[in-house]
Coordinates of C-alpha atoms in Angstrom, one line a residue:
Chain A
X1 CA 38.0 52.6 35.8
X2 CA 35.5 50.1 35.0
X3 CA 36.4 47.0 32.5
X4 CA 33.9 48.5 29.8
X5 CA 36.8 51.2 29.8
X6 CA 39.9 49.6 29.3
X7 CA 41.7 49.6 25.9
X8 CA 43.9 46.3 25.8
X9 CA 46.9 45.5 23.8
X10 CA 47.1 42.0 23.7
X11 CA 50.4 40.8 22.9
X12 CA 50.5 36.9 21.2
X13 CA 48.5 35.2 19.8
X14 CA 48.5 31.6 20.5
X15 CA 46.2 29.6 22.7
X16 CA 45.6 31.5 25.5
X17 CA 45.8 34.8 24.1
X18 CA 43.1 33.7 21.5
X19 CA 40.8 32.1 24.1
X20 CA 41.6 34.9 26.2
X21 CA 41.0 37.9 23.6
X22 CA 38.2 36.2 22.2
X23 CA 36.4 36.2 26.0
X24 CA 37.2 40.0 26.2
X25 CA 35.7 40.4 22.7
X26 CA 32.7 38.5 23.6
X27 CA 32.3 40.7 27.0
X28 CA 32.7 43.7 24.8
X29 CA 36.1 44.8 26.9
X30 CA 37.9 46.5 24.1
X31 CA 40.8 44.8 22.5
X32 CA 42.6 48.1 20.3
X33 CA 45.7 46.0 18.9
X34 CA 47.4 42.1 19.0
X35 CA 50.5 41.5 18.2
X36 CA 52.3 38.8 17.1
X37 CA 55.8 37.9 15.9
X38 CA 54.0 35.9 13.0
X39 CA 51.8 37.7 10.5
X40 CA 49.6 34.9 9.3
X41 CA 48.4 34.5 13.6
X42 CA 48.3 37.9 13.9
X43 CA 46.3 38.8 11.1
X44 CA 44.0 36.2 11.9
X45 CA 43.2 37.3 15.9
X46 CA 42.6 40.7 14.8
X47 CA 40.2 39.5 12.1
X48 CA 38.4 38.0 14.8
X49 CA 38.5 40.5 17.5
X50 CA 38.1 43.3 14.5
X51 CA 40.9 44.8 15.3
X52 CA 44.2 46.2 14.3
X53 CA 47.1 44.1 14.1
X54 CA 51.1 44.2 14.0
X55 CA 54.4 42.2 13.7
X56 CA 56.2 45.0 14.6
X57 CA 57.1 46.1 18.3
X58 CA 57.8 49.5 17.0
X59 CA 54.2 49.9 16.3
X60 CA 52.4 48.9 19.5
X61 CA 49.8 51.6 20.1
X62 CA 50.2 53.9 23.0
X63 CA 46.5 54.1 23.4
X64 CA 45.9 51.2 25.6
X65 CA 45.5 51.1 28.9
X66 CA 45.7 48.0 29.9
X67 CA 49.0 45.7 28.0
X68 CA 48.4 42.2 28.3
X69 CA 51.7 40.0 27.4
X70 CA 50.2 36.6 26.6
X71 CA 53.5 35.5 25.4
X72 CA 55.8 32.0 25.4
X73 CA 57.7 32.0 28.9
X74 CA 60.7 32.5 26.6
X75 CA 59.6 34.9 24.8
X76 CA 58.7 37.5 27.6
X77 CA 61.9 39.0 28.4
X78 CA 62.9 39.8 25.0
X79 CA 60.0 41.5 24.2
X80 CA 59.5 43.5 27.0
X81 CA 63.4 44.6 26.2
X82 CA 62.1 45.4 22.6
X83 CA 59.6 47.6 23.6
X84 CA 58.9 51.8 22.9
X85 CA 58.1 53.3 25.9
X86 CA 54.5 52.8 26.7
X87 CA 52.0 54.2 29.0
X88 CA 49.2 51.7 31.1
X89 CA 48.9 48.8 33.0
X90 CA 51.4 45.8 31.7
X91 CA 50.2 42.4 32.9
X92 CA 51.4 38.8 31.5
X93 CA 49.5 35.9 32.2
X94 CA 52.3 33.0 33.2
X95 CA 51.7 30.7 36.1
X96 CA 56.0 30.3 36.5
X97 CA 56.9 33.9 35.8
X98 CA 56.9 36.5 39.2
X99 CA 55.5 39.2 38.9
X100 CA 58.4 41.2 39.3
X101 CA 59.8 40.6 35.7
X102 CA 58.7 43.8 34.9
X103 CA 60.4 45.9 37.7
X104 CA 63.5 47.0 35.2
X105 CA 60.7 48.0 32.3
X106 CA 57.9 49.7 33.4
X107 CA 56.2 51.3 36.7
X108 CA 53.0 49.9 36.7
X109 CA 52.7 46.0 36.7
X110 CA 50.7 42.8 37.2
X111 CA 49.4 39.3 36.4
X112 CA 46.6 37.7 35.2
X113 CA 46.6 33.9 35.6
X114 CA 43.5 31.7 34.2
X115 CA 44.3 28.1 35.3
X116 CA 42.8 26.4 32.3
X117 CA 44.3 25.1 29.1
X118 CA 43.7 26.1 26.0
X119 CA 43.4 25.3 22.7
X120 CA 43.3 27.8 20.0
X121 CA 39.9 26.7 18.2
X122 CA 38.3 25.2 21.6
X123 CA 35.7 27.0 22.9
X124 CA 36.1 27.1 27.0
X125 CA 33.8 28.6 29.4
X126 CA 35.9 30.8 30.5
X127 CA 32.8 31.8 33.4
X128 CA 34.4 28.4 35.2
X129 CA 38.0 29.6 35.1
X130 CA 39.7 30.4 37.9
X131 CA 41.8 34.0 37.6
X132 CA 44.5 34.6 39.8
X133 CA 45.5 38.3 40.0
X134 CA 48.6 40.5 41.4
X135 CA 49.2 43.9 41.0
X136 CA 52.4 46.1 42.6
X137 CA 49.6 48.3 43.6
X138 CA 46.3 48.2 45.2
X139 CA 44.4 50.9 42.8
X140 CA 46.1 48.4 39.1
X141 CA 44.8 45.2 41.6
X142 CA 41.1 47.0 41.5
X143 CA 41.4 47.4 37.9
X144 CA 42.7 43.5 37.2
X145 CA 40.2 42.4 39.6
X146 CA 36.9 43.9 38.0
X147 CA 38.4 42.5 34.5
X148 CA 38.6 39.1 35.4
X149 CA 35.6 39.5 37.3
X150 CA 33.8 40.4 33.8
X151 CA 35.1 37.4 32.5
X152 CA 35.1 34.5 35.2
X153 CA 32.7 33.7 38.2
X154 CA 35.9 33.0 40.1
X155 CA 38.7 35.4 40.7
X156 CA 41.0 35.5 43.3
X157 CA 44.3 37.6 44.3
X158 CA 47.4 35.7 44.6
X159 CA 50.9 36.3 45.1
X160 CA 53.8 35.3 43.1
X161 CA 55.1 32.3 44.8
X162 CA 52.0 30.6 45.4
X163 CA 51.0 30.9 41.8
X164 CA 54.3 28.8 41.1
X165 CA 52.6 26.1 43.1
X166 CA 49.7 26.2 41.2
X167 CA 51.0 26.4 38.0
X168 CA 53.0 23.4 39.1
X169 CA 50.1 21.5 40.3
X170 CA 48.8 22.0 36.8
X171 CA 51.5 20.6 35.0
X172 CA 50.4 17.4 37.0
X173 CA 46.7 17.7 36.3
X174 CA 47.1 18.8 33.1
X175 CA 50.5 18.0 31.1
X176 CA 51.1 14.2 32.8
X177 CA 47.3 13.4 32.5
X178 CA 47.4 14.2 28.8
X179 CA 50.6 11.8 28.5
X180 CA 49.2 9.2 30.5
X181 CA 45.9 9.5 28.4
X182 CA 48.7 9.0 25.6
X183 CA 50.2 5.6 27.2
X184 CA 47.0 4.3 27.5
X185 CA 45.8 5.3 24.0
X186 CA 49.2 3.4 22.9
X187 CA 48.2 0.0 24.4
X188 CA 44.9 0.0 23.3
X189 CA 46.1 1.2 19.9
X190 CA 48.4 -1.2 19.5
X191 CA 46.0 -4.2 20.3
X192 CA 44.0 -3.3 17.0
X193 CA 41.2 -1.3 19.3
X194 CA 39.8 1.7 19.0
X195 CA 40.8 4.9 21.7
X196 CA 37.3 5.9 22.1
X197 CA 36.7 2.2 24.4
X198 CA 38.8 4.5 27.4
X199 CA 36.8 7.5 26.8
X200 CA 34.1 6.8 29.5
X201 CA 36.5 6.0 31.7
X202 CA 38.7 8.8 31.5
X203 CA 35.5 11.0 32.0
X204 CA 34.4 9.5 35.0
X205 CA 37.6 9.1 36.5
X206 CA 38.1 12.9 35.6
X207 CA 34.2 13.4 37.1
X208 CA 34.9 11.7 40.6
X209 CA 37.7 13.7 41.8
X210 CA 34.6 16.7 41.6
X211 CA 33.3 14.7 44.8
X212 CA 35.9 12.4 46.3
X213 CA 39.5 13.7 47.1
X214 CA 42.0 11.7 45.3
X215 CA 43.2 9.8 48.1
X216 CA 39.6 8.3 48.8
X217 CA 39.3 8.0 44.7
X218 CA 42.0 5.4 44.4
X219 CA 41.5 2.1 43.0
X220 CA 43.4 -0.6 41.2
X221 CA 46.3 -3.3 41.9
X222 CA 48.8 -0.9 43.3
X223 CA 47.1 -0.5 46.6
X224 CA 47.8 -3.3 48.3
X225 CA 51.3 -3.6 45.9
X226 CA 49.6 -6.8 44.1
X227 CA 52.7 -8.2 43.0
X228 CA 50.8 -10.7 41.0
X229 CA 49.0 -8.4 39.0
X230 CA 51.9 -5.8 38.8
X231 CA 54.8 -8.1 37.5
X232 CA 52.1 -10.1 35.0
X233 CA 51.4 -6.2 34.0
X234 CA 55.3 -5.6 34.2
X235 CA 55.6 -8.8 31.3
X236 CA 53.0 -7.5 28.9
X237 CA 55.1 -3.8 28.8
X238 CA 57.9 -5.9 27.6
X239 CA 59.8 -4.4 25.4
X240 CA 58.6 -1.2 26.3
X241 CA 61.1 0.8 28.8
X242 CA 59.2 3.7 29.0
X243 CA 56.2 1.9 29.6
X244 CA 57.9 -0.2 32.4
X245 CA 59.3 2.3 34.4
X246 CA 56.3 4.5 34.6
X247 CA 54.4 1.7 35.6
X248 CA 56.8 0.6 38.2
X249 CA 57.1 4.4 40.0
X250 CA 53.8 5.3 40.0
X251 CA 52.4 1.5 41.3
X252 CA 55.2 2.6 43.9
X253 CA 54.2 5.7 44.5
X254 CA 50.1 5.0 45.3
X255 CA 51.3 2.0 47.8
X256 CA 53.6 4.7 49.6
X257 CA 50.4 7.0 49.5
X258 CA 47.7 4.5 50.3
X259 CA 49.8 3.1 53.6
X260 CA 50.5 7.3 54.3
X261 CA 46.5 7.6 54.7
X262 CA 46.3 4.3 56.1
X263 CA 48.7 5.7 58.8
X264 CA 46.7 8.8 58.9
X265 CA 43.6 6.8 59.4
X266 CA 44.7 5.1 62.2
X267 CA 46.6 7.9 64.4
X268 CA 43.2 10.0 64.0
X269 CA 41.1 7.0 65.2
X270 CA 43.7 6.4 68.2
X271 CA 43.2 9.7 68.8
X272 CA 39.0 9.7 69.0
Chain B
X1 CA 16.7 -17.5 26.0
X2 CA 15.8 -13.6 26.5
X3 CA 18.6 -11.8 29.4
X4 CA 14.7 -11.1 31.1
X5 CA 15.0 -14.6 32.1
X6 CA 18.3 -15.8 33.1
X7 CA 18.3 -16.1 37.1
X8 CA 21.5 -14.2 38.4
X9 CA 23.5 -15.4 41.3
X10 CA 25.8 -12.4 42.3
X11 CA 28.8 -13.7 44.1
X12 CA 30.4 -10.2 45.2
X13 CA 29.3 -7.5 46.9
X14 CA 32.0 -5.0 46.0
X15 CA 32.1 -1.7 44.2
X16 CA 31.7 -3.8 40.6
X17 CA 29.4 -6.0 41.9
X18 CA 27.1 -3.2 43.3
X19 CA 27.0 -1.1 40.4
X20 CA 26.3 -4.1 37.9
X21 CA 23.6 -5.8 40.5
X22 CA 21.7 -2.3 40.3
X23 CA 22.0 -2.2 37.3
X24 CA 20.4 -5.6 36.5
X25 CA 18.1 -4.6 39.0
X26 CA 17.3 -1.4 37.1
X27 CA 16.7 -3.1 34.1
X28 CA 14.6 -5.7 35.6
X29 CA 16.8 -9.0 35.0
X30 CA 16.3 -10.9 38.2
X31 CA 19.1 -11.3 40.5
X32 CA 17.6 -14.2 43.0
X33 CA 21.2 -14.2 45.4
X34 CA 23.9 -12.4 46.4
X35 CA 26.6 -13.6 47.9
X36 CA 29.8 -12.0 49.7
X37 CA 32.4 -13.1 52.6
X38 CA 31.3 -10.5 55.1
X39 CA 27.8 -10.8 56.1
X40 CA 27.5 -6.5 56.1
X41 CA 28.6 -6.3 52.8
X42 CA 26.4 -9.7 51.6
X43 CA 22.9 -8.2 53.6
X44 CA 23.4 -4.3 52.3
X45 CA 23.5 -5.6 48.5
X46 CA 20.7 -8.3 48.9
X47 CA 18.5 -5.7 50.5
X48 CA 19.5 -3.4 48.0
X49 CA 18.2 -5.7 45.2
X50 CA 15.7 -7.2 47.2
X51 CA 17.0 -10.8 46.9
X52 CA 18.3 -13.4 49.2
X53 CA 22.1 -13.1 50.4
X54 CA 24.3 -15.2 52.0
X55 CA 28.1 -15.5 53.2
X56 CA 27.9 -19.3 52.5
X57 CA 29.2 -20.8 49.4
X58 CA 27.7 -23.8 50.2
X59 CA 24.3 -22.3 50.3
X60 CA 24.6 -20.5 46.8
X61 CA 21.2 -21.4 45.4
X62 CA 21.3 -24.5 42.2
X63 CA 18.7 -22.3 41.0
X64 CA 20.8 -19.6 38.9
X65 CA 21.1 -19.7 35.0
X66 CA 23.9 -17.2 35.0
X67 CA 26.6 -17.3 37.9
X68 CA 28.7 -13.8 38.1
X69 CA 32.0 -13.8 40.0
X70 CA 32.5 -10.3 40.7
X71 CA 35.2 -11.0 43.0
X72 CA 38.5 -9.7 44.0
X73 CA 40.9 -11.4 41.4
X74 CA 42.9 -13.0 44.4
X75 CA 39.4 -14.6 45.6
X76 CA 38.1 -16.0 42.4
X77 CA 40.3 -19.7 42.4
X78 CA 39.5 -20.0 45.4
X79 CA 36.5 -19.0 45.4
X80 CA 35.7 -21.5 43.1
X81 CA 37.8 -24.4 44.5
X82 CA 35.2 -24.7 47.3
X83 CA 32.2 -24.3 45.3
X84 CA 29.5 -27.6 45.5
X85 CA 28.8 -28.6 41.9
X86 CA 26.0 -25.6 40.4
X87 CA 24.6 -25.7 36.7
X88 CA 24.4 -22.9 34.3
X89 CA 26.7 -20.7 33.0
X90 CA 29.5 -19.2 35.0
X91 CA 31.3 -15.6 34.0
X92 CA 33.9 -13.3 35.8
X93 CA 33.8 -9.7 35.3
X94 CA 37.9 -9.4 35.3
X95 CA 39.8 -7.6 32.9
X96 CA 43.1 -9.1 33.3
X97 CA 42.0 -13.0 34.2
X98 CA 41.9 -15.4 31.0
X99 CA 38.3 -17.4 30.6
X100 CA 40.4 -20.6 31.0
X101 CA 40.7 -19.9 34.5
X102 CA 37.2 -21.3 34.8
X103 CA 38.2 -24.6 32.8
X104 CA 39.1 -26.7 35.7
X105 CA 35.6 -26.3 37.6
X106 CA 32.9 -26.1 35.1
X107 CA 31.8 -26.7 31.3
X108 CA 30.0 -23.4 30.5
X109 CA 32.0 -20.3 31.0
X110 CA 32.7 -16.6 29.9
X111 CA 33.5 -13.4 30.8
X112 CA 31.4 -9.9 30.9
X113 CA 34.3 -6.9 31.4
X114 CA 32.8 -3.3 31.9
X115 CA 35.5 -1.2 31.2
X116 CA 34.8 1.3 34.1
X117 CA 36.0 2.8 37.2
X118 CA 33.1 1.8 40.1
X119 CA 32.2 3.4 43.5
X120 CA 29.6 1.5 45.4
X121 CA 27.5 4.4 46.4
X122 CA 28.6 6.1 43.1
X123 CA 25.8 5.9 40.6
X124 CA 27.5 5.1 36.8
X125 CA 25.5 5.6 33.4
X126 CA 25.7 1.5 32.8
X127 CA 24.6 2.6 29.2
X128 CA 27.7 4.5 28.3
X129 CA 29.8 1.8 29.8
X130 CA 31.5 -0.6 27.0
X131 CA 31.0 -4.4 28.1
X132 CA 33.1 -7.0 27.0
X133 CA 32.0 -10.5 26.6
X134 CA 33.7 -13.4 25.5
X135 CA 32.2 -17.3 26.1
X136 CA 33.5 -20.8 25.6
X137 CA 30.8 -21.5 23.3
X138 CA 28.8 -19.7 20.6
X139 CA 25.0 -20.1 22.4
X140 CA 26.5 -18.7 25.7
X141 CA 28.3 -15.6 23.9
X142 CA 24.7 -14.5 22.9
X143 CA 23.3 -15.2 25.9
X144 CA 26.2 -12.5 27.7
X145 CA 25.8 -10.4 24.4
X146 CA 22.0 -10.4 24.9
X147 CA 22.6 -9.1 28.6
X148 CA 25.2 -7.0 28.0
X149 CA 23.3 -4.7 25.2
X150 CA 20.0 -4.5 27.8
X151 CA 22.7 -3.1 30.0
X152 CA 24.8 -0.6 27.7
X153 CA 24.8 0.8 24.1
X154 CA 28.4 -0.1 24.0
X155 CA 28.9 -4.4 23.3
X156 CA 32.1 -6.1 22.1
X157 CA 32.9 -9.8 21.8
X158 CA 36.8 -9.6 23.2
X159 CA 39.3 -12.5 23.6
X160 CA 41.5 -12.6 26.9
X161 CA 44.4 -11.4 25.7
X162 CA 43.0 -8.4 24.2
X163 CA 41.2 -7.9 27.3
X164 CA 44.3 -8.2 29.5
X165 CA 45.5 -5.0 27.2
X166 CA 42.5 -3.3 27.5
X167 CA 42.9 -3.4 31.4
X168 CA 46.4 -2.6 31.3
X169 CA 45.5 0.4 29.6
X170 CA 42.9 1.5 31.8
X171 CA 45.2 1.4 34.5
X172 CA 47.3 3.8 33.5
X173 CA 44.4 6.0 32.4
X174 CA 42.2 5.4 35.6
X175 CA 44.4 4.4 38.3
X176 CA 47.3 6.1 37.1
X177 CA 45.7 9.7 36.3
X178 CA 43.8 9.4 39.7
X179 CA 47.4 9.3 41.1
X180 CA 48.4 12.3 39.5
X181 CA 45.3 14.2 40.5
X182 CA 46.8 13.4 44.2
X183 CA 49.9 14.8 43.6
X184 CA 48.6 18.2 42.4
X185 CA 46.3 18.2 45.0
X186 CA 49.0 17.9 47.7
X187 CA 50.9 20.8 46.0
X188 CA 47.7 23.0 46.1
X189 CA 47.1 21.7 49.5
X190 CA 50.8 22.6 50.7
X191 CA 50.5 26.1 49.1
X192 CA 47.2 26.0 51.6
X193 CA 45.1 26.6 48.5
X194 CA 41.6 24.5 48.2
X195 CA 42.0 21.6 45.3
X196 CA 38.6 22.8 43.8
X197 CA 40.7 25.3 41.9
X198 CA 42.3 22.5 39.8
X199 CA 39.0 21.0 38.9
X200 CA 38.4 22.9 35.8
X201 CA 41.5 22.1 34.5
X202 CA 41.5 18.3 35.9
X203 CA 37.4 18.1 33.7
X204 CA 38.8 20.3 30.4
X205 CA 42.2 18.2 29.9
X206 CA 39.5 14.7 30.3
X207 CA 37.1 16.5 27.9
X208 CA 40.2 17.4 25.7
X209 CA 40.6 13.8 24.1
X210 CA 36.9 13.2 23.6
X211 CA 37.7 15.1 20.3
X212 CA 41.5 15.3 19.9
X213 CA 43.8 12.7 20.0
X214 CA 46.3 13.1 23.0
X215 CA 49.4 12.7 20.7
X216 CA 48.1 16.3 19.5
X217 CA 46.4 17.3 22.8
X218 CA 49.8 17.5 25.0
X219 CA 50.6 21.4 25.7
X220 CA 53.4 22.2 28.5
X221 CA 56.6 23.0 29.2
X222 CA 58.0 19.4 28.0
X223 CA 56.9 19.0 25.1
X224 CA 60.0 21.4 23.9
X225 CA 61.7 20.2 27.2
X226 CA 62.3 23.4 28.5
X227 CA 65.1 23.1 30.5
X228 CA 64.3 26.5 32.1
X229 CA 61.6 25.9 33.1
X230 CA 61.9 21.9 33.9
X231 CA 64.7 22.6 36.3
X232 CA 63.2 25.6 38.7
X233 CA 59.9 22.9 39.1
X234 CA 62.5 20.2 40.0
X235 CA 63.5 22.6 42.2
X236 CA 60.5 23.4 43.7
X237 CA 60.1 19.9 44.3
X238 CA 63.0 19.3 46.5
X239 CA 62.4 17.6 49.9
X240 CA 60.0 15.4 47.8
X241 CA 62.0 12.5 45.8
X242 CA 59.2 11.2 44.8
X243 CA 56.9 13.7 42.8
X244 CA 61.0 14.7 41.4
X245 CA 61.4 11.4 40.0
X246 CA 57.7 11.4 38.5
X247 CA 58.3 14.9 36.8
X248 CA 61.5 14.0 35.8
X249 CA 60.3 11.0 33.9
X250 CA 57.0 11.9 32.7
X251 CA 59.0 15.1 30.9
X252 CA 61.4 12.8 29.6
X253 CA 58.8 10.5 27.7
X254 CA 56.7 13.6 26.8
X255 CA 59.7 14.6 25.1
X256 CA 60.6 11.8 23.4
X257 CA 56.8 11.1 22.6
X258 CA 56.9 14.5 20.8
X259 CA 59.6 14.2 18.8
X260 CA 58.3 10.6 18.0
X261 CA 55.3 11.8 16.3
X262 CA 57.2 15.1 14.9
X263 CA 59.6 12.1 12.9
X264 CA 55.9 10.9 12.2
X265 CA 55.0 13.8 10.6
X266 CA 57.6 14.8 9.1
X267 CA 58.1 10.8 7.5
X268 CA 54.3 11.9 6.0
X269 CA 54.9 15.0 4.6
X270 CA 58.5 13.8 3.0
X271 CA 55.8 11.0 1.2
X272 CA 53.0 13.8 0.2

């Protein structure tokens, strides 16, 4: 069955399931129906995929063929409890969430992962977003495949466990970035400057990881453990727990990282 | 007197002292000597910007209006503890060394800061790079204001203290993030996946706070802290104290950073 030929269901609509219906919409791939547990969101994705709508599990059309559960981790279970009987291809899209979560519910079963994050009125290009797929069976992992495919120049099949990693990974690259963009933005704040000074550097800190691995990328006064930069840096966070301890694990943890490579280094040259 | 006709002695040859010496070079502000410890180092960047080099201090020419240390912090004292008696104006390019440093050694002094993460063989858009200056008297702060703004769009007088912020910051949003990018990457590397795949993610969460604030741009599973979620990564984690003691803090002030700015909010909207 070709993409073009699916009827989806799309069930949430938050961030992803916007971005995610709104890349279906704009690739023509049919969306029939969104739900959501909140009229007002609901309402307003189905405006913009000019489609029906519904708050009510009762009334989830049996016409799709392909059910895509875009829902909070949380909210997953409980809905798929909830649920009529319903014919197609269910899929959820969670990085933490096995694929097996639908084994008591329903026969026919899969995932569809994007690793990106997503904002509700964010435009993403979702062509540069990797999509990791998993079916239970070969002719549904065709199927998930070609749609992502549609949508993304880079698709790939991955089981269950490994996506775990990934979506752990992200939490790292995504989630603790963000909050470290945020500690950053709170010291620069709070000297009376503006946020947008650390913009450039963010990017091209962001941009050199594209070309250097991380490990060569490394700069700064934990390195070589500076204690004389790290404990004047240690006084100015005074007053600041948070602050301090961050700073003290994570000037800890690139000196462990940067000897580890230096160790590396060396065995590989003894060994040439 | 124009920036077109100050005579630069480069005393560095390092990652900061490569990219600004090109970029001098680039914009056609004569750099007549370079000097650096290690004679490799000293002859690459003198060739580079066609000039004289030298690993001598005592052959650093008398012939330089403008002297920039772009030095290591730990070599900068001494560095200028040996240095013969020179005229014109002396700056460091440090973000977290106070312009007094130079009061012992010389009358005219100051500071140019480019708040940016350099690579030597890493070309940087000097132009989007914010440069601050700060001098011990008023003609020599437009002198390095003057050179700054033929160099970038982006010019700030800055006191020391400020500046000592502002490179406290950027640590945790340069130095810091980069370390984070390593430990996703090792998890993507231990799930033998290629780290490429996180690079959408790593350039979209960067391009994120261009335009939101990352108060509002945090997403993720601690934001609610998500104990469900929280403790099967922690679990995942195990065998590797460290990355558990990162996650487990960085959660921790995600969630308290949250509920901060919820208080925030709600503090407003009590007033409105």
């Amino acid at each position: 069955m070709s993409p073009l030929k699916s009827s989806v269901v799309l069930l949430g609509a938050g961030n992803l399931a916007t971005r995610l219906g709104v890349a279906l919409y704009e690739k023509k791939i049919p969306v029939i129906q969104v739900y959501s547990r909140t009229e007002e969101s609901a309402k307003k994705l189905g405006e913009r995929l000019e489609c029906e709508w519904t708050t009510d599990l009762g009334r989830i059309s049996p016409d799709g063929t392909l059910y895509i559960f875009a829902l909070k981790d949380s909210a997953l279970q409980e809905t798929l409890e909830k649920l009529p009987p319903l014919p197609g291809l269910f899929v959820h899209t969670a990085g933490s969430i096995p694929m097996d979560l639908f084994l008591p519910y329903h026969d026919r079963y899969g995932v569809l992962y994007p690793l990106q994050t997503f904002s509700k009125d964010r435009e993403v290009l979702f062509e540069t977003v990797p999509i990791f797929w998993e079916a239970n069976n070969p002719e549904d992992g065709r199927v998930l495949e070609e749609l992502a495919e549609t949508l993304s120049q880079r698709v790939v099949p991955l089981d269950s466990e490994r996506r775990r990693q990934l979506h752990l990974a992200a939490v790292f690259a995504c989630n603790f970035t963000n909050h470290l963009y945020l500690q950053a933005t709170e010291i620069v704040e709070k000297a009376g400057l503006p946020r947008e000074y650390l913009l450039p550097l963010i990017r091209e800190t962001a941009d050199k990881v594209e070309t250097l691995h991380p490990r060569s990328a490394q700069t700064g006064p934990a390195i070589r453990y500076d204690r004389n930069v790290i404990d004047k840096q240690l006084d100015l966070l005074e007053g600041d727990p948070g602050k301090q301890e961050l700073y003290r694990l994570i000037s800890k943890l690139i000196y462990s990282a940067s000897r580890e490579s230096d160790g590396a280094a060396k065995r590989t040259s003894l060994k040439a």
